[in-house]
Amino acid sequence: DPKTTAFLALDFTGVKDPKKGPCNVSRPRCMSSLPAVAKMLKAARDAGALVIYSVTSAGGPEDIDPYIAPHPGDPVVKSGPDKFIGTDLAKILASHGIKTVVVTGTAAEGAVLQTVTDAVMREVLQAVVPVAGMSSSLLYDEQYVAWYFLNAPGMKGKVVLTQRKLMSY
């Protein structure tokens, strides 16, 4: 349901200046994930879902790849790997009645892993993670995060891993 779903785009910063974030030419897996993220982002917007961005401590919204850049009015939070810590993310989600978060981002083993874990542990949010939307510098890291979401205590059965083409709002 798009009215109770938020699409999170985490830490896609650094395209123009690698010092501003992890999504740049030194991390080609992130760069190659951008077309899939752009399609998912468009689908979320078209359905009327809330779209929220995060940036790393070194970057800002202007450092997000223009291909998937925030629109005016999109909330942007700034923090370390867990986007709930030190931000208004929980408040933003609650104020919009969000029950499901679709989480994309880089690094899979950082922002995606920690934000999804925190969302699930709050026991008020369902998390959906499209595998084409989580990237890292290494394929192994992405595989580990997928395994963790499917098998780890507290996570098993609470995180939905999916493919972009299977998603709908």
Coordinates of N, CA and C in Angstrom, one line a residue:
D1 N 0.8 -1.2 0.0 CA 0.0 0.0 0.0 C 0.9 1.2 0.0
P2 N 0.8 2.1 -1.1 CA 1.7 3.2 -1.1 C 1.5 4.2 0.0
K3 N 0.3 4.3 0.5 CA 0.0 5.2 1.6 C 0.8 4.9 2.9
T4 N 1.1 3.7 3.1 CA 1.8 3.2 4.3 C 3.2 2.7 4.0
T5 N 3.7 3.0 2.8 CA 5.1 2.6 2.4 C 6.0 3.7 2.2
A6 N 7.2 3.6 2.6 CA 8.3 4.6 2.3 C 9.4 3.9 1.6
F7 N 9.9 4.6 0.6 CA 11.1 4.1 -0.2 C 12.3 4.9 0.4
L8 N 13.3 4.1 0.9 CA 14.5 4.7 1.4 C 15.6 4.5 0.4
A9 N 16.3 5.6 0.1 CA 17.5 5.6 -0.8 C 18.6 6.1 0.1
L10 N 19.5 5.1 0.5 CA 20.5 5.4 1.5 C 21.9 5.6 0.9
D11 N 22.5 6.7 1.2 CA 23.9 7.0 1.0 C 24.4 6.9 -0.5
F12 N 23.5 7.3 -1.4 CA 24.0 7.3 -2.8 C 24.7 8.6 -3.1
T13 N 25.6 8.9 -2.3 CA 26.4 10.2 -2.4 C 27.8 9.9 -2.9
G14 N 28.5 10.9 -3.4 CA 29.9 10.8 -3.8 C 30.2 10.6 -5.3
V15 N 29.1 10.7 -6.1 CA 29.3 10.5 -7.5 C 30.3 11.6 -8.1
K16 N 30.1 12.8 -7.7 CA 31.0 13.9 -8.2 C 32.3 14.0 -7.5
D17 N 32.3 13.7 -6.2 CA 33.5 13.8 -5.4 C 33.5 12.6 -4.4
P18 N 34.4 11.6 -4.7 CA 34.4 10.4 -3.8 C 34.6 10.7 -2.3
K19 N 35.1 11.9 -2.0 CA 35.2 12.2 -0.5 C 33.9 12.5 0.1
K20 N 32.8 12.7 -0.7 CA 31.5 13.0 -0.2 C 30.6 11.8 0.0
G21 N 31.1 10.6 -0.4 CA 30.2 9.4 -0.2 C 30.7 8.2 -0.9
P22 N 30.0 7.1 -0.7 CA 30.5 5.8 -1.2 C 30.0 5.4 -2.5
C23 N 29.2 6.1 -3.2 CA 28.7 5.7 -4.5 C 29.5 6.5 -5.6
N24 N 30.6 5.9 -6.1 CA 31.4 6.6 -7.1 C 32.2 5.6 -7.9
V25 N 33.1 6.0 -8.8 CA 33.8 5.1 -9.7 C 34.6 4.1 -8.9
S26 N 35.0 4.4 -7.7 CA 35.8 3.4 -6.9 C 34.9 2.3 -6.4
R27 N 33.6 2.4 -6.6 CA 32.7 1.4 -6.2 C 31.7 1.1 -7.4
P28 N 32.2 0.4 -8.4 CA 31.4 0.2 -9.6 C 30.1 -0.5 -9.3
R29 N 30.0 -1.3 -8.3 CA 28.8 -2.1 -8.0 C 27.6 -1.1 -7.6
C30 N 28.0 0.0 -6.9 CA 27.0 1.0 -6.6 C 26.5 1.7 -7.9
M31 N 27.5 2.1 -8.7 CA 27.2 2.8 -9.9 C 26.3 2.0 -10.8
S32 N 26.6 0.7 -10.9 CA 25.8 -0.2 -11.8 C 24.4 -0.4 -11.2
S33 N 24.2 -0.2 -9.9 CA 22.8 -0.4 -9.3 C 21.9 0.8 -9.6
L34 N 22.5 2.0 -10.0 CA 21.6 3.2 -10.1 C 20.5 3.1 -11.1
P35 N 20.6 2.4 -12.3 CA 19.5 2.3 -13.1 C 18.3 1.5 -12.5
A36 N 18.6 0.5 -11.8 CA 17.5 -0.3 -11.1 C 16.9 0.5 -10.0
V37 N 17.8 1.2 -9.2 CA 17.2 2.1 -8.2 C 16.4 3.2 -8.8
A38 N 16.8 3.8 -9.9 CA 16.0 4.8 -10.5 C 14.6 4.3 -10.9
K39 N 14.5 3.1 -11.5 CA 13.2 2.5 -11.8 C 12.4 2.3 -10.6
M40 N 13.0 1.8 -9.5 CA 12.2 1.5 -8.3 C 11.7 2.8 -7.7
L41 N 12.6 3.8 -7.7 CA 12.3 5.1 -7.2 C 11.1 5.8 -8.0
K42 N 11.2 5.7 -9.3 CA 10.1 6.2 -10.1 C 8.8 5.5 -9.8
A43 N 8.8 4.2 -9.7 CA 7.6 3.4 -9.4 C 7.0 3.8 -8.0
A44 N 7.9 4.1 -7.1 CA 7.4 4.5 -5.7 C 6.8 5.9 -5.8
R45 N 7.4 6.8 -6.5 CA 6.9 8.1 -6.7 C 5.6 8.1 -7.4
D46 N 5.5 7.3 -8.5 CA 4.3 7.3 -9.3 C 3.1 6.7 -8.5
A47 N 3.4 5.8 -7.6 CA 2.4 5.2 -6.7 C 2.0 6.1 -5.6
G48 N 2.8 7.2 -5.3 CA 2.5 8.1 -4.2 C 3.1 7.7 -2.9
A49 N 4.1 6.8 -2.9 CA 4.8 6.4 -1.7 C 5.7 7.5 -1.2
L50 N 6.0 7.6 0.0 CA 6.9 8.6 0.6 C 8.3 8.2 0.2
V51 N 9.1 9.1 -0.2 CA 10.5 8.8 -0.6 C 11.4 9.6 0.4
I52 N 12.3 8.9 1.0 CA 13.3 9.5 2.0 C 14.7 9.1 1.6
Y53 N 15.6 10.1 1.7 CA 17.0 9.9 1.4 C 17.8 10.0 2.6
S54 N 19.0 9.4 2.5 CA 20.0 9.6 3.6 C 21.3 10.0 2.9
V55 N 22.1 10.7 3.6 CA 23.5 11.1 3.1 C 24.5 10.7 4.2
T56 N 25.7 10.5 3.8 CA 26.7 10.2 4.8 C 27.1 11.5 5.5
S57 N 27.9 11.3 6.6 CA 28.3 12.5 7.3 C 29.2 13.4 6.5
A58 N 29.8 12.9 5.4 CA 30.7 13.8 4.6 C 30.0 14.5 3.5
G59 N 28.7 14.1 3.2 CA 28.1 14.6 2.0 C 26.7 15.2 2.3
G60 N 26.1 15.8 1.3 CA 24.8 16.4 1.4 C 23.9 15.9 0.2
P61 N 22.7 16.4 0.2 CA 21.8 16.0 -0.9 C 22.3 16.3 -2.3
E62 N 23.1 17.4 -2.4 CA 23.6 17.8 -3.7 C 24.7 16.8 -4.2
D63 N 25.1 15.9 -3.3 CA 26.1 14.9 -3.7 C 25.5 13.6 -4.1
I64 N 24.2 13.5 -4.1 CA 23.5 12.3 -4.6 C 23.5 12.4 -6.1
D65 N 23.7 11.2 -6.8 CA 23.7 11.2 -8.2 C 22.4 11.8 -8.8
P66 N 22.6 12.7 -9.7 CA 21.4 13.4 -10.3 C 20.3 12.5 -10.9
Y67 N 20.8 11.3 -11.3 CA 19.9 10.3 -11.8 C 18.8 9.9 -10.8
I68 N 19.1 10.0 -9.5 CA 18.2 9.6 -8.5 C 18.0 10.6 -7.4
A69 N 18.3 11.8 -7.7 CA 18.4 12.9 -6.7 C 17.0 13.2 -6.1
P70 N 17.1 13.7 -4.9 CA 15.8 14.1 -4.2 C 15.0 15.2 -4.9
H71 N 13.7 15.1 -4.8 CA 12.9 16.1 -5.3 C 12.6 17.1 -4.2
P72 N 12.3 18.4 -4.5 CA 12.0 19.3 -3.4 C 10.9 18.7 -2.5
G73 N 11.2 18.9 -1.2 CA 10.3 18.4 -0.2 C 10.6 16.9 0.3
D74 N 11.4 16.2 -0.4 CA 11.8 14.9 0.0 C 12.6 15.0 1.3
P75 N 12.2 14.2 2.4 CA 13.0 14.3 3.6 C 14.4 13.7 3.3
V76 N 15.4 14.3 3.9 CA 16.8 13.8 3.8 C 17.4 13.8 5.3
V77 N 17.9 12.6 5.7 CA 18.5 12.5 7.0 C 20.0 12.3 6.8
K78 N 20.8 12.7 7.8 CA 22.2 12.6 7.7 C 22.7 11.9 9.0
S79 N 23.4 10.8 8.8 CA 24.0 10.1 10.0 C 25.0 9.0 9.6
G80 N 25.4 8.2 10.5 CA 26.2 7.1 10.3 C 25.4 6.0 9.6
P81 N 25.9 4.7 9.8 CA 25.2 3.6 9.1 C 23.8 3.4 9.4
D82 N 23.4 3.5 10.7 CA 22.0 3.3 11.1 C 21.3 4.6 11.0
K83 N 20.4 4.7 10.0 CA 19.7 6.0 9.7 C 18.7 6.4 10.8
F84 N 18.4 5.5 11.7 CA 17.5 5.9 12.8 C 18.3 6.6 13.9
I85 N 19.5 6.4 14.1 CA 20.3 7.0 15.2 C 20.7 8.4 14.8
G86 N 20.3 9.3 15.7 CA 20.7 10.7 15.6 C 19.9 11.5 14.5
T87 N 18.8 10.9 14.0 CA 18.0 11.6 13.0 C 16.5 11.6 13.4
D88 N 15.7 12.2 12.5 CA 14.3 12.2 12.7 C 13.6 11.1 11.9
L89 N 14.3 10.1 11.4 CA 13.7 9.1 10.6 C 12.5 8.4 11.2
A90 N 12.6 8.0 12.4 CA 11.5 7.3 13.1 C 10.3 8.3 13.2
K91 N 10.6 9.5 13.5 CA 9.5 10.5 13.6 C 8.8 10.8 12.2
I92 N 9.6 10.9 11.2 CA 9.1 11.1 9.8 C 8.2 9.9 9.4
L93 N 8.7 8.7 9.7 CA 7.9 7.5 9.3 C 6.6 7.5 10.1
A94 N 6.7 7.7 11.4 CA 5.5 7.6 12.2 C 4.5 8.7 11.8
S95 N 5.0 9.9 11.5 CA 4.1 11.0 11.2 C 3.3 10.8 9.9
H96 N 3.8 9.9 9.0 CA 3.2 9.6 7.8 C 2.5 8.2 7.8
G97 N 2.4 7.6 9.0 CA 1.7 6.3 9.2 C 2.4 5.2 8.4
I98 N 3.7 5.2 8.3 CA 4.4 4.2 7.5 C 4.5 2.9 8.3
K99 N 4.2 1.8 7.6 CA 4.3 0.5 8.1 C 5.3 -0.4 7.4
T100 N 5.6 0.0 6.2 CA 6.6 -0.8 5.4 C 7.7 0.1 4.8
V101 N 8.9 -0.3 5.0 CA 10.0 0.5 4.3 C 10.6 -0.4 3.3
V102 N 10.8 0.2 2.1 CA 11.5 -0.5 1.0 C 12.9 0.2 1.1
V103 N 13.9 -0.6 1.3 CA 15.3 -0.1 1.6 C 16.2 -0.4 0.5
T104 N 16.8 0.6 -0.1 CA 17.9 0.5 -1.1 C 19.1 1.3 -0.6
G105 N 20.2 1.0 -1.0 CA 21.4 1.8 -0.6 C 22.7 1.1 -0.7
T106 N 23.7 1.9 -0.3 CA 25.1 1.4 -0.3 C 25.7 2.0 1.0
A107 N 26.4 1.4 1.7 CA 26.9 0.0 1.5 C 25.9 -1.0 2.1
A108 N 25.8 -2.1 1.4 CA 24.9 -3.1 1.9 C 25.2 -3.5 3.4
E109 N 26.5 -3.7 3.6 CA 26.9 -4.1 5.0 C 26.9 -3.0 6.0
G110 N 26.6 -1.8 5.6 CA 26.5 -0.6 6.5 C 25.1 -0.1 6.6
A111 N 24.8 0.9 5.8 CA 23.5 1.6 5.9 C 22.3 0.6 5.7
V112 N 22.4 -0.3 4.7 CA 21.2 -1.2 4.5 C 21.1 -2.1 5.7
L113 N 22.1 -2.8 6.0 CA 22.1 -3.8 7.1 C 21.6 -3.2 8.4
Q114 N 22.2 -2.1 8.8 CA 21.9 -1.5 10.1 C 20.5 -0.8 10.1
T115 N 20.2 -0.1 9.1 CA 18.9 0.5 9.0 C 17.7 -0.5 9.0
V116 N 17.9 -1.5 8.2 CA 16.8 -2.6 8.1 C 16.7 -3.3 9.5
T117 N 17.9 -3.6 10.1 CA 17.9 -4.3 11.4 C 17.1 -3.4 12.4
D118 N 17.5 -2.2 12.4 CA 16.8 -1.3 13.4 C 15.3 -1.2 13.1
A119 N 14.9 -1.1 11.8 CA 13.5 -1.0 11.5 C 12.8 -2.2 12.0
V120 N 13.3 -3.4 11.7 CA 12.7 -4.6 12.1 C 12.6 -4.8 13.6
M121 N 13.7 -4.4 14.3 CA 13.7 -4.6 15.8 C 12.7 -3.6 16.5
R122 N 12.3 -2.6 15.8 CA 11.3 -1.7 16.4 C 9.9 -2.3 16.4
E123 N 9.8 -3.4 15.7 CA 8.5 -4.2 15.7 C 7.3 -3.5 15.3
V124 N 7.5 -2.4 14.5 CA 6.4 -1.7 14.0 C 6.5 -1.5 12.4
L125 N 7.6 -2.0 11.9 CA 7.9 -1.8 10.5 C 8.2 -3.1 9.8
Q126 N 7.7 -3.3 8.7 CA 8.0 -4.4 7.8 C 9.1 -3.9 6.8
A127 N 10.1 -4.7 6.6 CA 11.2 -4.2 5.7 C 11.2 -5.1 4.4
V128 N 11.3 -4.4 3.3 CA 11.4 -5.0 2.0 C 12.7 -4.6 1.4
V129 N 13.6 -5.5 0.9 CA 14.9 -5.2 0.4 C 15.0 -5.7 -1.0
P130 N 14.9 -4.9 -2.0 CA 15.2 -5.4 -3.4 C 16.7 -5.6 -3.6
V131 N 17.1 -6.8 -3.9 CA 18.5 -7.1 -4.0 C 19.3 -6.3 -5.0
A132 N 18.6 -5.9 -6.1 CA 19.3 -5.1 -7.1 C 19.5 -3.6 -6.6
G133 N 18.9 -3.3 -5.4 CA 19.0 -2.0 -4.9 C 20.0 -1.8 -3.7
M134 N 20.6 -2.9 -3.4 CA 21.7 -2.9 -2.3 C 23.0 -3.2 -2.9
S135 N 24.0 -2.4 -2.7 CA 25.3 -2.6 -3.3 C 26.4 -2.4 -2.3
S136 N 27.5 -3.0 -2.6 CA 28.7 -2.8 -1.7 C 29.9 -2.9 -2.7
S137 N 31.1 -2.7 -2.1 CA 32.3 -2.8 -2.9 C 32.5 -4.3 -3.3
L138 N 32.0 -5.2 -2.6 CA 32.2 -6.6 -2.9 C 30.9 -7.4 -2.9
L139 N 30.8 -8.3 -3.9 CA 29.6 -9.1 -4.0 C 29.4 -10.0 -2.7
Y140 N 30.5 -10.4 -2.1 CA 30.4 -11.2 -0.9 C 29.6 -10.4 0.2
D141 N 29.9 -9.2 0.3 CA 29.2 -8.4 1.3 C 27.7 -8.3 1.1
E142 N 27.3 -8.2 -0.2 CA 25.9 -8.2 -0.6 C 25.3 -9.5 -0.3
Q143 N 26.0 -10.6 -0.6 CA 25.5 -12.0 -0.3 C 25.3 -12.2 1.2
Y144 N 26.3 -11.7 2.0 CA 26.2 -11.9 3.4 C 25.0 -11.2 4.0
V145 N 24.7 -9.9 3.5 CA 23.6 -9.2 4.0 C 22.3 -9.9 3.7
A146 N 22.2 -10.4 2.4 CA 21.0 -11.1 2.0 C 20.8 -12.4 2.9
W147 N 21.9 -13.1 3.2 CA 21.9 -14.3 4.1 C 21.4 -13.9 5.5
Y148 N 22.0 -12.8 6.0 CA 21.6 -12.3 7.3 C 20.2 -12.0 7.4
F149 N 19.6 -11.3 6.4 CA 18.2 -11.0 6.5 C 17.3 -12.2 6.5
L150 N 17.7 -13.2 5.8 CA 16.9 -14.5 5.7 C 17.1 -15.4 6.8
N151 N 18.3 -15.3 7.5 CA 18.6 -16.4 8.5 C 18.9 -16.0 9.9
A152 N 19.3 -14.7 10.1 CA 19.8 -14.3 11.5 C 18.6 -14.3 12.5
P153 N 19.0 -14.6 13.7 CA 18.0 -14.5 14.8 C 17.4 -13.1 14.8
G154 N 16.1 -13.0 15.0 CA 15.5 -11.7 15.0 C 15.1 -11.2 13.6
M155 N 15.8 -11.7 12.6 CA 15.5 -11.2 11.2 C 14.7 -12.1 10.4
K156 N 14.9 -13.4 10.6 CA 14.3 -14.5 9.8 C 12.7 -14.3 9.8
G157 N 12.2 -14.2 8.6 CA 10.7 -14.0 8.5 C 10.2 -12.6 8.6
K158 N 11.1 -11.7 8.9 CA 10.7 -10.3 9.1 C 11.2 -9.4 8.0
V159 N 12.1 -9.8 7.2 CA 12.6 -9.1 6.0 C 12.2 -9.8 4.8
V160 N 11.7 -9.1 3.8 CA 11.4 -9.7 2.5 C 12.4 -9.2 1.5
L161 N 13.2 -10.2 1.0 CA 14.1 -9.9 -0.1 C 13.3 -10.2 -1.4
T162 N 13.5 -9.3 -2.3 CA 12.8 -9.4 -3.6 C 13.6 -8.9 -4.8
Q163 N 13.0 -9.1 -5.9 CA 13.6 -8.6 -7.2 C 12.8 -7.4 -7.6
R164 N 13.4 -6.5 -8.2 CA 12.8 -5.2 -8.6 C 11.5 -5.6 -9.5
K165 N 11.6 -6.5 -10.4 CA 10.5 -6.8 -11.3 C 9.3 -7.4 -10.6
L166 N 9.5 -7.9 -9.3 CA 8.4 -8.5 -8.6 C 7.7 -7.5 -7.7
M167 N 8.2 -6.2 -7.6 CA 7.6 -5.2 -6.8 C 6.5 -4.5 -7.4
S168 N 5.5 -4.2 -6.6 CA 4.4 -3.3 -7.0 C 3.9 -2.6 -5.8
Y169 N 3.2 -1.5 -6.0 CA 2.6 -0.7 -4.9 C 1.1 -0.7 -5.0

